[in-house]
Short mmCIF file of C-alpha atoms in Angstrom, two decimals:
data_model
loop_
_atom_site.label_atom_id
_atom_site.label_comp_id
_atom_site.label_asym_id
_atom_site.label_seq_id
_atom_site.Cartn_x
_atom_site.Cartn_y
_atom_site.Cartn_z
CA MET A 762 27.61 41.04 -58.03
CA ALA A 763 29.13 38.51 -55.60
CA GLY A 764 26.92 35.77 -57.06
CA ALA A 765 28.23 36.42 -60.57
CA SER A 766 31.87 36.13 -59.50
CA ALA A 767 31.10 32.94 -57.55
CA ALA A 768 29.62 31.40 -60.70
CA LYS A 769 32.89 31.75 -62.59
CA ILE A 770 34.74 28.43 -62.86
CA GLY A 771 37.79 28.39 -60.62
CA SER A 772 36.72 31.34 -58.46
CA PHE A 773 35.83 29.17 -55.46
CA LEU A 774 38.88 28.59 -53.22
CA SER A 775 40.80 31.29 -55.09
CA LYS A 776 42.78 34.08 -53.46
CA LYS A 777 41.70 37.60 -54.38
CA PRO A 778 42.65 41.14 -53.44
CA TYR A 779 40.44 42.80 -50.83
CA ALA A 780 39.36 46.42 -50.57
CA PRO A 781 37.23 47.46 -47.57
CA PRO A 782 33.86 49.19 -48.01
CA SER A 783 34.30 52.97 -48.35
CA TRP A 784 32.64 53.50 -44.95
CA ALA A 785 35.23 51.21 -43.30
CA SER A 786 38.28 52.54 -45.14
CA HIS A 787 39.53 54.33 -41.98
CA LEU A 788 39.72 51.09 -39.99
CA SER A 789 43.25 49.79 -39.52
CA PRO A 790 44.85 47.36 -40.01
CA ALA A 791 42.79 46.36 -43.06
CA PRO A 792 43.34 43.06 -44.84
CA SER A 793 44.68 43.16 -48.39
CA GLN A 794 43.56 39.72 -49.52
CA THR A 795 40.99 37.03 -48.89
CA PHE A 796 40.23 33.45 -49.92
CA SER A 797 36.86 32.61 -51.45
CA LEU A 798 35.67 29.84 -49.09
CA GLY A 799 31.91 30.43 -48.82
CA HIS A 800 28.92 30.65 -51.13
CA PHE A 801 27.92 34.30 -50.92
CA PRO A 802 25.68 36.26 -50.85
CA THR A 803 23.52 34.12 -48.58
CA PRO A 804 19.77 34.69 -49.01
CA ILE A 805 17.49 36.84 -46.85
CA HIS A 806 13.84 35.88 -46.63
CA LYS A 807 10.77 36.42 -44.46
CA TRP A 808 10.57 34.15 -41.41
CA ASN A 809 6.97 33.53 -40.40
CA LEU A 810 7.50 32.96 -36.69
CA PRO A 811 4.40 32.44 -34.54
CA ASN A 812 3.15 34.89 -31.87
CA LEU A 813 5.08 37.99 -32.92
CA PRO A 814 4.17 41.40 -31.44
CA SER A 815 1.79 43.59 -33.44
CA GLY A 816 3.27 44.76 -36.75
CA THR A 817 6.61 43.03 -36.13
CA GLU A 818 8.33 41.35 -39.08
CA VAL A 819 11.23 38.93 -38.75
CA TRP A 820 13.47 38.22 -41.72
CA ILE A 821 16.32 35.72 -41.66
CA LYS A 822 19.83 35.92 -43.12
CA ARG A 823 20.75 32.36 -44.02
CA ASP A 824 24.45 32.11 -43.21
CA ASP A 825 23.73 28.46 -42.46
CA LEU A 826 23.65 28.12 -46.28
CA SER A 827 27.19 29.42 -46.82
CA GLY A 828 28.36 25.85 -47.48
CA MET A 829 28.03 22.30 -46.19
CA GLN A 830 31.23 20.92 -44.61
CA LEU A 831 32.40 24.54 -44.44
CA SER A 832 29.34 26.48 -43.33
CA GLY A 833 27.95 29.06 -40.94
CA ASN A 834 29.40 32.31 -39.64
CA LYS A 835 32.92 30.89 -39.22
CA VAL A 836 33.45 30.81 -43.00
CA ARG A 837 33.36 34.59 -43.27
CA LYS A 838 36.11 34.96 -40.66
CA LEU A 839 38.19 32.14 -42.14
CA GLU A 840 38.25 33.81 -45.56
CA PHE A 841 40.52 36.46 -44.01
CA LEU A 842 42.34 34.31 -41.45
CA MET A 843 43.34 31.58 -43.92
CA ALA A 844 44.55 34.20 -46.42
CA ASP A 845 46.80 35.58 -43.67
CA ALA A 846 48.05 32.08 -42.79
CA VAL A 847 49.01 31.39 -46.40
CA ALA A 848 50.60 34.86 -46.78
CA GLN A 849 52.77 34.13 -43.72
CA GLY A 850 53.97 30.85 -45.25
CA ALA A 851 52.21 28.54 -42.78
CA ASP A 852 52.09 24.82 -43.47
CA CYS A 853 49.55 24.09 -40.73
CA VAL A 854 46.97 25.83 -38.56
CA ILE A 855 46.08 25.43 -34.88
CA THR A 856 42.78 26.31 -33.28
CA VAL A 857 40.83 25.57 -30.11
CA GLY A 858 37.19 24.86 -29.22
CA GLY A 859 34.61 22.65 -27.59
CA ILE A 860 34.23 19.00 -28.54
CA GLN A 861 31.45 19.89 -31.00
CA SER A 862 32.97 23.19 -32.14
CA ASN A 863 31.58 24.38 -35.48
CA HIS A 864 34.58 26.67 -35.81
CA CYS A 865 37.05 23.79 -35.42
CA ARG A 866 35.21 21.74 -38.05
CA ALA A 867 35.12 24.69 -40.46
CA THR A 868 38.83 25.36 -39.86
CA ALA A 869 39.72 21.70 -40.51
CA VAL A 870 37.87 21.71 -43.83
CA ALA A 871 39.24 25.11 -44.91
CA ALA A 872 42.79 23.99 -44.09
CA LYS A 873 42.48 20.89 -46.27
CA TYR A 874 40.96 22.95 -49.10
CA LEU A 875 44.17 25.02 -49.02
CA ASN A 876 46.52 22.04 -48.56
CA LEU A 877 47.39 22.83 -44.93
CA ASP A 878 47.46 20.45 -41.97
CA CYS A 879 45.10 21.23 -39.10
CA TYR A 880 45.66 20.74 -35.37
CA LEU A 881 42.62 20.99 -33.10
CA ILE A 882 42.63 21.29 -29.31
CA LEU A 883 39.17 20.18 -28.21
CA ARG A 884 37.64 20.65 -24.75
CA THR A 885 35.61 17.78 -23.31
CA SER A 886 34.51 16.43 -19.92
CA LYS A 887 36.95 14.91 -17.43
CA LEU A 888 35.15 11.57 -17.84
CA LEU A 889 35.70 11.49 -21.61
CA VAL A 890 39.11 13.11 -22.05
CA ASP A 891 40.96 9.76 -22.17
CA LYS A 892 38.41 8.08 -24.46
CA ASP A 893 37.94 7.98 -28.22
CA PRO A 894 35.82 11.05 -29.05
CA GLY A 895 33.72 9.07 -31.52
CA LEU A 896 32.30 10.02 -34.90
CA VAL A 897 29.30 12.23 -34.16
CA GLY A 898 28.51 15.58 -35.77
CA ASN A 899 31.46 17.94 -36.19
CA ILE A 900 33.96 15.37 -34.92
CA LEU A 901 33.05 13.06 -37.80
CA VAL A 902 33.91 15.69 -40.41
CA GLU A 903 37.13 16.68 -38.60
CA ARG A 904 38.35 13.10 -38.49
CA LEU A 905 37.33 12.41 -42.10
CA VAL A 906 39.45 15.32 -43.35
CA GLY A 907 42.41 14.14 -41.25
CA ALA A 908 42.61 16.80 -38.57
CA HIS A 909 44.99 16.09 -35.68
CA ILE A 910 42.95 16.13 -32.46
CA ASP A 911 44.27 16.79 -28.95
CA LEU A 912 41.76 16.48 -26.12
CA VAL A 913 41.85 18.49 -22.89
CA SER A 914 39.42 18.44 -19.97
CA LYS A 915 37.20 21.43 -19.17
CA GLU A 916 39.12 21.79 -15.91
CA GLU A 917 42.48 21.91 -17.72
CA TYR A 918 41.06 24.37 -20.23
CA GLY A 919 39.74 26.61 -17.46
CA LYS A 920 43.05 26.53 -15.59
CA ILE A 921 45.44 26.96 -18.54
CA GLY A 922 43.33 28.90 -21.07
CA SER A 923 43.01 28.65 -24.85
CA VAL A 924 45.88 31.06 -25.65
CA VAL A 925 48.47 29.14 -23.61
CA LEU A 926 47.21 25.75 -24.85
CA ALA A 927 47.59 26.86 -28.48
CA ASP A 928 51.02 28.31 -27.74
CA LEU A 929 52.18 25.03 -26.15
CA LEU A 930 51.22 23.14 -29.31
CA LYS A 931 52.71 25.84 -31.53
CA ARG A 932 56.08 25.51 -29.75
CA LYS A 933 56.06 21.72 -30.19
CA LEU A 934 55.34 22.08 -33.90
CA LEU A 935 58.04 24.73 -34.34
CA GLU A 936 60.55 22.34 -32.72
CA GLU A 937 59.52 19.76 -35.34
CA GLY A 938 60.30 22.22 -38.11
CA ARG A 939 56.68 23.07 -38.91
CA LYS A 940 55.29 26.55 -39.65
CA PRO A 941 52.10 26.79 -37.57
CA TYR A 942 49.56 29.63 -37.67
CA VAL A 943 47.29 30.04 -34.64
CA ILE A 944 43.63 30.92 -35.14
CA PRO A 945 41.91 32.02 -31.91
CA VAL A 946 38.73 30.50 -30.48
CA GLY A 947 35.87 31.13 -32.92
CA GLY A 948 38.22 32.94 -35.30
CA SER A 949 37.44 36.00 -33.19
CA ASN A 950 40.28 38.47 -33.42
CA SER A 951 40.43 41.87 -35.13
CA LEU A 952 41.29 40.27 -38.50
CA GLY A 953 38.40 37.78 -38.22
CA THR A 954 36.07 40.69 -37.41
CA TRP A 955 36.40 41.79 -41.05
CA GLY A 956 34.30 38.76 -42.02
CA TYR A 957 31.17 40.38 -40.61
CA ILE A 958 32.14 43.92 -41.58
CA GLU A 959 32.08 42.48 -45.10
CA ALA A 960 28.76 40.72 -44.34
CA ILE A 961 27.26 44.13 -43.57
CA ARG A 962 28.36 45.34 -47.02
CA GLU A 963 26.58 42.26 -48.44
CA ILE A 964 23.37 42.97 -46.46
CA GLU A 965 23.55 46.66 -47.40
CA HIS A 966 23.72 45.71 -51.09
CA GLN A 967 20.81 43.26 -50.73
CA VAL A 968 18.72 46.00 -49.07
CA GLN A 969 19.62 48.50 -51.80
CA ILE A 970 18.68 46.23 -54.70
CA SER A 971 15.46 45.15 -52.95
CA GLY A 972 14.40 48.70 -52.25
CA ASP A 973 11.36 47.93 -50.10
CA VAL A 974 12.86 46.51 -46.87
CA GLN A 975 14.78 48.49 -44.25
CA PHE A 976 15.85 46.68 -41.08
CA ASP A 977 15.49 48.32 -37.67
CA ASP A 978 17.26 45.55 -35.75
CA ILE A 979 19.76 42.74 -36.28
CA VAL A 980 19.59 39.76 -33.89
CA VAL A 981 22.34 37.15 -33.61
CA ALA A 982 23.86 34.60 -31.23
CA CYS A 983 27.17 35.45 -29.55
CA GLY A 984 29.68 32.73 -28.72
CA SER A 985 33.14 34.22 -29.15
CA GLY A 986 32.51 37.88 -30.00
CA GLY A 987 33.88 38.32 -33.54
CA THR A 988 30.57 38.07 -35.36
CA ILE A 989 28.83 40.66 -33.19
CA ALA A 990 31.85 42.97 -33.34
CA GLY A 991 31.78 42.96 -37.15
CA LEU A 992 28.00 43.30 -37.40
CA ALA A 993 27.79 46.07 -34.79
CA LEU A 994 30.72 48.06 -36.17
CA GLY A 995 29.56 47.62 -39.78
CA SER A 996 25.93 48.50 -39.08
CA ASN A 997 27.01 51.67 -37.28
CA LEU A 998 29.42 52.82 -40.00
CA SER A 999 27.33 51.82 -43.04
CA SER A 1000 23.96 53.10 -44.23
CA LEU A 1001 22.17 50.23 -42.43
CA LYS A 1002 22.16 51.82 -38.95
CA ALA A 1003 20.25 48.81 -37.55
CA LYS A 1004 20.45 48.22 -33.81
CA VAL A 1005 22.36 45.00 -33.07
CA HIS A 1006 21.04 42.66 -30.36
CA ALA A 1007 23.29 39.78 -29.31
CA PHE A 1008 22.26 36.80 -27.17
CA SER A 1009 25.31 35.33 -25.45
CA VAL A 1010 25.40 31.53 -25.21
CA CYS A 1011 28.45 31.08 -22.96
CA ASP A 1012 30.04 33.98 -21.07
CA ASP A 1013 28.14 36.85 -19.46
CA PRO A 1014 27.32 40.13 -21.29
CA GLY A 1015 29.95 42.05 -19.31
CA TYR A 1016 32.67 39.77 -20.66
CA PHE A 1017 31.52 40.26 -24.24
CA TYR A 1018 31.23 44.07 -24.00
CA HIS A 1019 34.87 44.04 -22.88
CA TYR A 1020 35.98 41.51 -25.51
CA VAL A 1021 34.19 43.30 -28.37
CA GLN A 1022 35.78 46.55 -27.19
CA GLY A 1023 39.19 44.94 -27.58
CA LEU A 1024 38.35 43.79 -31.13
CA ILE A 1025 37.12 47.19 -32.30
CA ASP A 1026 40.00 48.96 -30.52
CA GLY A 1027 42.28 46.65 -32.51
CA LEU A 1028 40.82 48.26 -35.65
CA HIS A 1029 41.22 51.79 -34.22
CA SER A 1030 37.51 52.48 -34.57
CA GLY A 1031 37.33 55.01 -31.72
CA LEU A 1032 33.87 53.64 -30.79
CA ASP A 1033 32.39 52.19 -27.58
CA SER A 1034 30.96 48.66 -27.65
CA HIS A 1035 28.10 49.70 -25.34
CA ASP A 1036 26.95 52.19 -28.00
CA LEU A 1037 27.09 49.60 -30.79
CA VAL A 1038 25.43 46.45 -29.45
CA SER A 1039 22.96 45.29 -26.80
CA ILE A 1040 24.06 41.97 -25.27
CA GLU A 1041 21.70 39.76 -23.27
CA ASN A 1042 22.36 36.49 -21.49
CA ALA A 1043 20.86 33.42 -23.17
CA LYS A 1044 23.25 30.70 -21.97
CA GLY A 1045 20.65 28.96 -19.81
CA LEU A 1046 22.21 25.86 -18.25
CA GLY A 1047 25.57 26.68 -19.83
CA TYR A 1048 27.48 26.46 -23.11
CA ALA A 1049 26.19 23.62 -25.35
CA MET A 1050 23.76 22.51 -22.60
CA ASN A 1051 20.02 22.67 -23.21
CA THR A 1052 16.81 22.53 -21.24
CA THR A 1053 13.97 20.38 -22.57
CA GLU A 1054 12.08 23.61 -23.25
CA GLU A 1055 14.90 24.94 -25.47
CA LEU A 1056 15.08 21.71 -27.48
CA LYS A 1057 11.29 21.64 -27.83
CA PHE A 1058 11.51 25.20 -29.15
CA VAL A 1059 14.03 24.12 -31.83
CA LYS A 1060 11.70 21.27 -32.82
CA ASP A 1061 8.58 23.46 -32.84
CA ILE A 1062 10.22 26.18 -34.97
CA ALA A 1063 11.42 23.56 -37.46
CA ALA A 1064 7.93 22.06 -37.65
CA ALA A 1065 6.26 25.49 -37.99
CA THR A 1066 8.66 27.20 -40.43
CA GLY A 1067 11.06 24.61 -41.91
CA ILE A 1068 14.06 26.45 -40.43
CA VAL A 1069 16.27 24.09 -38.44
CA LEU A 1070 18.14 25.99 -35.73
CA ASP A 1071 21.18 24.60 -33.96
CA PRO A 1072 20.76 24.07 -30.21
CA VAL A 1073 24.01 25.76 -29.17
CA TYR A 1074 23.89 29.15 -30.91
CA SER A 1075 20.98 30.28 -33.13
CA GLY A 1076 18.48 28.12 -31.24
CA LYS A 1077 19.26 29.90 -27.97
CA ALA A 1078 19.32 33.32 -29.68
CA ALA A 1079 15.91 32.82 -31.30
CA TYR A 1080 14.51 31.42 -28.04
CA GLY A 1081 15.84 34.47 -26.18
CA MET A 1082 14.49 36.85 -28.82
CA LEU A 1083 10.96 35.42 -28.71
CA LYS A 1084 10.96 35.35 -24.90
CA ASP A 1085 11.96 39.01 -24.91
CA MET A 1086 9.22 39.79 -27.43
CA ALA A 1087 6.65 38.04 -25.24
CA SER A 1088 7.69 39.89 -22.07
CA LYS A 1089 8.37 43.31 -23.69
CA PRO A 1090 6.18 43.48 -26.82
CA ALA A 1091 6.25 47.30 -26.96
CA LYS A 1092 10.04 47.17 -27.47
CA TRP A 1093 9.59 45.22 -30.72
CA GLU A 1094 6.18 46.30 -32.08
CA GLY A 1095 6.19 47.47 -35.69
CA ARG A 1096 9.89 46.76 -36.18
CA LYS A 1097 11.60 44.90 -39.03
CA ILE A 1098 14.16 42.50 -37.61
CA LEU A 1099 16.94 40.63 -39.40
CA PHE A 1100 17.89 37.41 -37.58
CA VAL A 1101 21.29 36.04 -38.64
CA HIS A 1102 21.30 32.22 -38.70
CA THR A 1103 24.93 31.35 -37.98
CA GLY A 1104 24.72 27.64 -38.90
CA GLY A 1105 25.78 24.75 -36.67
CA LEU A 1106 23.39 22.09 -37.94
CA LEU A 1107 25.91 19.30 -37.24
CA GLY A 1108 25.67 20.11 -33.52
CA LEU A 1109 22.15 18.65 -33.53
CA TYR A 1110 23.60 15.17 -33.97
CA ASP A 1111 25.12 15.43 -30.50
CA LYS A 1112 21.60 15.96 -29.08
CA VAL A 1113 19.95 12.88 -30.63
CA ASP A 1114 19.19 11.16 -27.33
CA GLU A 1115 17.64 14.32 -25.85
CA LEU A 1116 15.62 15.01 -29.02
CA SER A 1117 14.27 11.48 -29.46
CA SER A 1118 11.21 12.03 -27.26
CA LEU A 1119 10.43 15.39 -28.94
CA SER A 1120 10.85 14.55 -32.61
CA GLY A 1121 8.12 13.66 -35.10
CA SER A 1122 6.27 10.38 -34.95
CA TRP A 1123 6.51 7.43 -37.32
CA ARG A 1124 4.49 4.32 -38.04
CA ARG A 1125 4.60 1.10 -39.98
CA MET A 1126 2.58 1.49 -43.16
CA ASP A 1127 -0.64 -0.50 -43.01
CA LEU A 1128 -0.61 -2.84 -46.00
CA GLU A 1129 -3.65 -5.07 -46.20
CA GLU A 1130 -3.57 -8.23 -48.26
CA SER A 1131 -6.16 -6.74 -50.57
CA VAL A 1132 -3.74 -4.10 -51.88
CA PRO A 1133 -3.53 -4.83 -55.62
CA ARG A 1134 -0.25 -5.54 -57.31
CA LYS A 1135 0.77 -3.61 -60.40
CA ASP A 1136 -0.60 -6.42 -62.52
CA GLY A 1137 -3.98 -6.03 -60.82
CA THR A 1138 -4.01 -9.24 -58.79
CA GLY A 1139 -4.81 -9.16 -55.09
CA LYS A 1140 -1.63 -10.91 -53.90
CA MET A 1141 1.32 -8.83 -52.75
CA PHE A 1142 4.01 -11.43 -53.60
#
């Protein structure tokens, strides 16, 4: 259904009317339009992870394949947020994130697709805030597409906050005669939540046409709250009824229960976040920081299954999930689990130095002088 419409020439990057799934029709406010920014539906396939509990199956929803420059879970939120920006007559967008923010990169690309300027406020260390941020990973794409980048230190960010920082820049742009539209951190507001309510409709349809797979659980990383709000609300309201498990990679679970509650209250759902989602802490050393064990896990899973996880989000979620399975196998035995890969591959480039000792080996090919040339002689040159 979605695949057929995506195949039509000119449908990508087009604006289209939006009607919520019937089971979400009572949620309000509901968006009336969306931009086609991603390649959907993304595939679901079996993920042959090692050392699973008895009878446990893990399947993977490949939202990392929703695009290239514009990829991952952020695309689903931006389809609604960018449609709203255009509807409000914006000529530029503002958003905020970490120095290797996948959301900021996706926003920068989406803005250019729609002929809007993009202003990014990026958080970095106090030591690097006055230096050129370089051309690694997400930053490279942002700078290639011409995003305007303002750097702030982690200390400044912590003291002032993302909302005030974005508002400061918005006021400056308004004074210059611009028409800015602010997108929150991670695209996680009530409007952005529709991205993963819609993803549940997509998964529900994939389950219905497959006929032989029913998921008991959905597992996903949590970084700003919008993805888990949409998945948890959608799973509860739809026919899926899968239990949603979120592994938080930055703030504590208590923060996210409260934040998700605000998002679903914003849609007048009348539901309690504690009833919809189970949130566990998987931040380890902290946001975008990894232990050697976590990075080795990312490498080992790639080598074993071909699935490359990002170290900031899905890598920590999968690591947390398998640790939980090892310590509490009875909780997971015999269950069918859908793991949502939220993308973030470009973040790996920021970990090159740490990964160098863990990555695969190489060697110089051994070419003896006796290797025959194409013409059959023994000389190589």
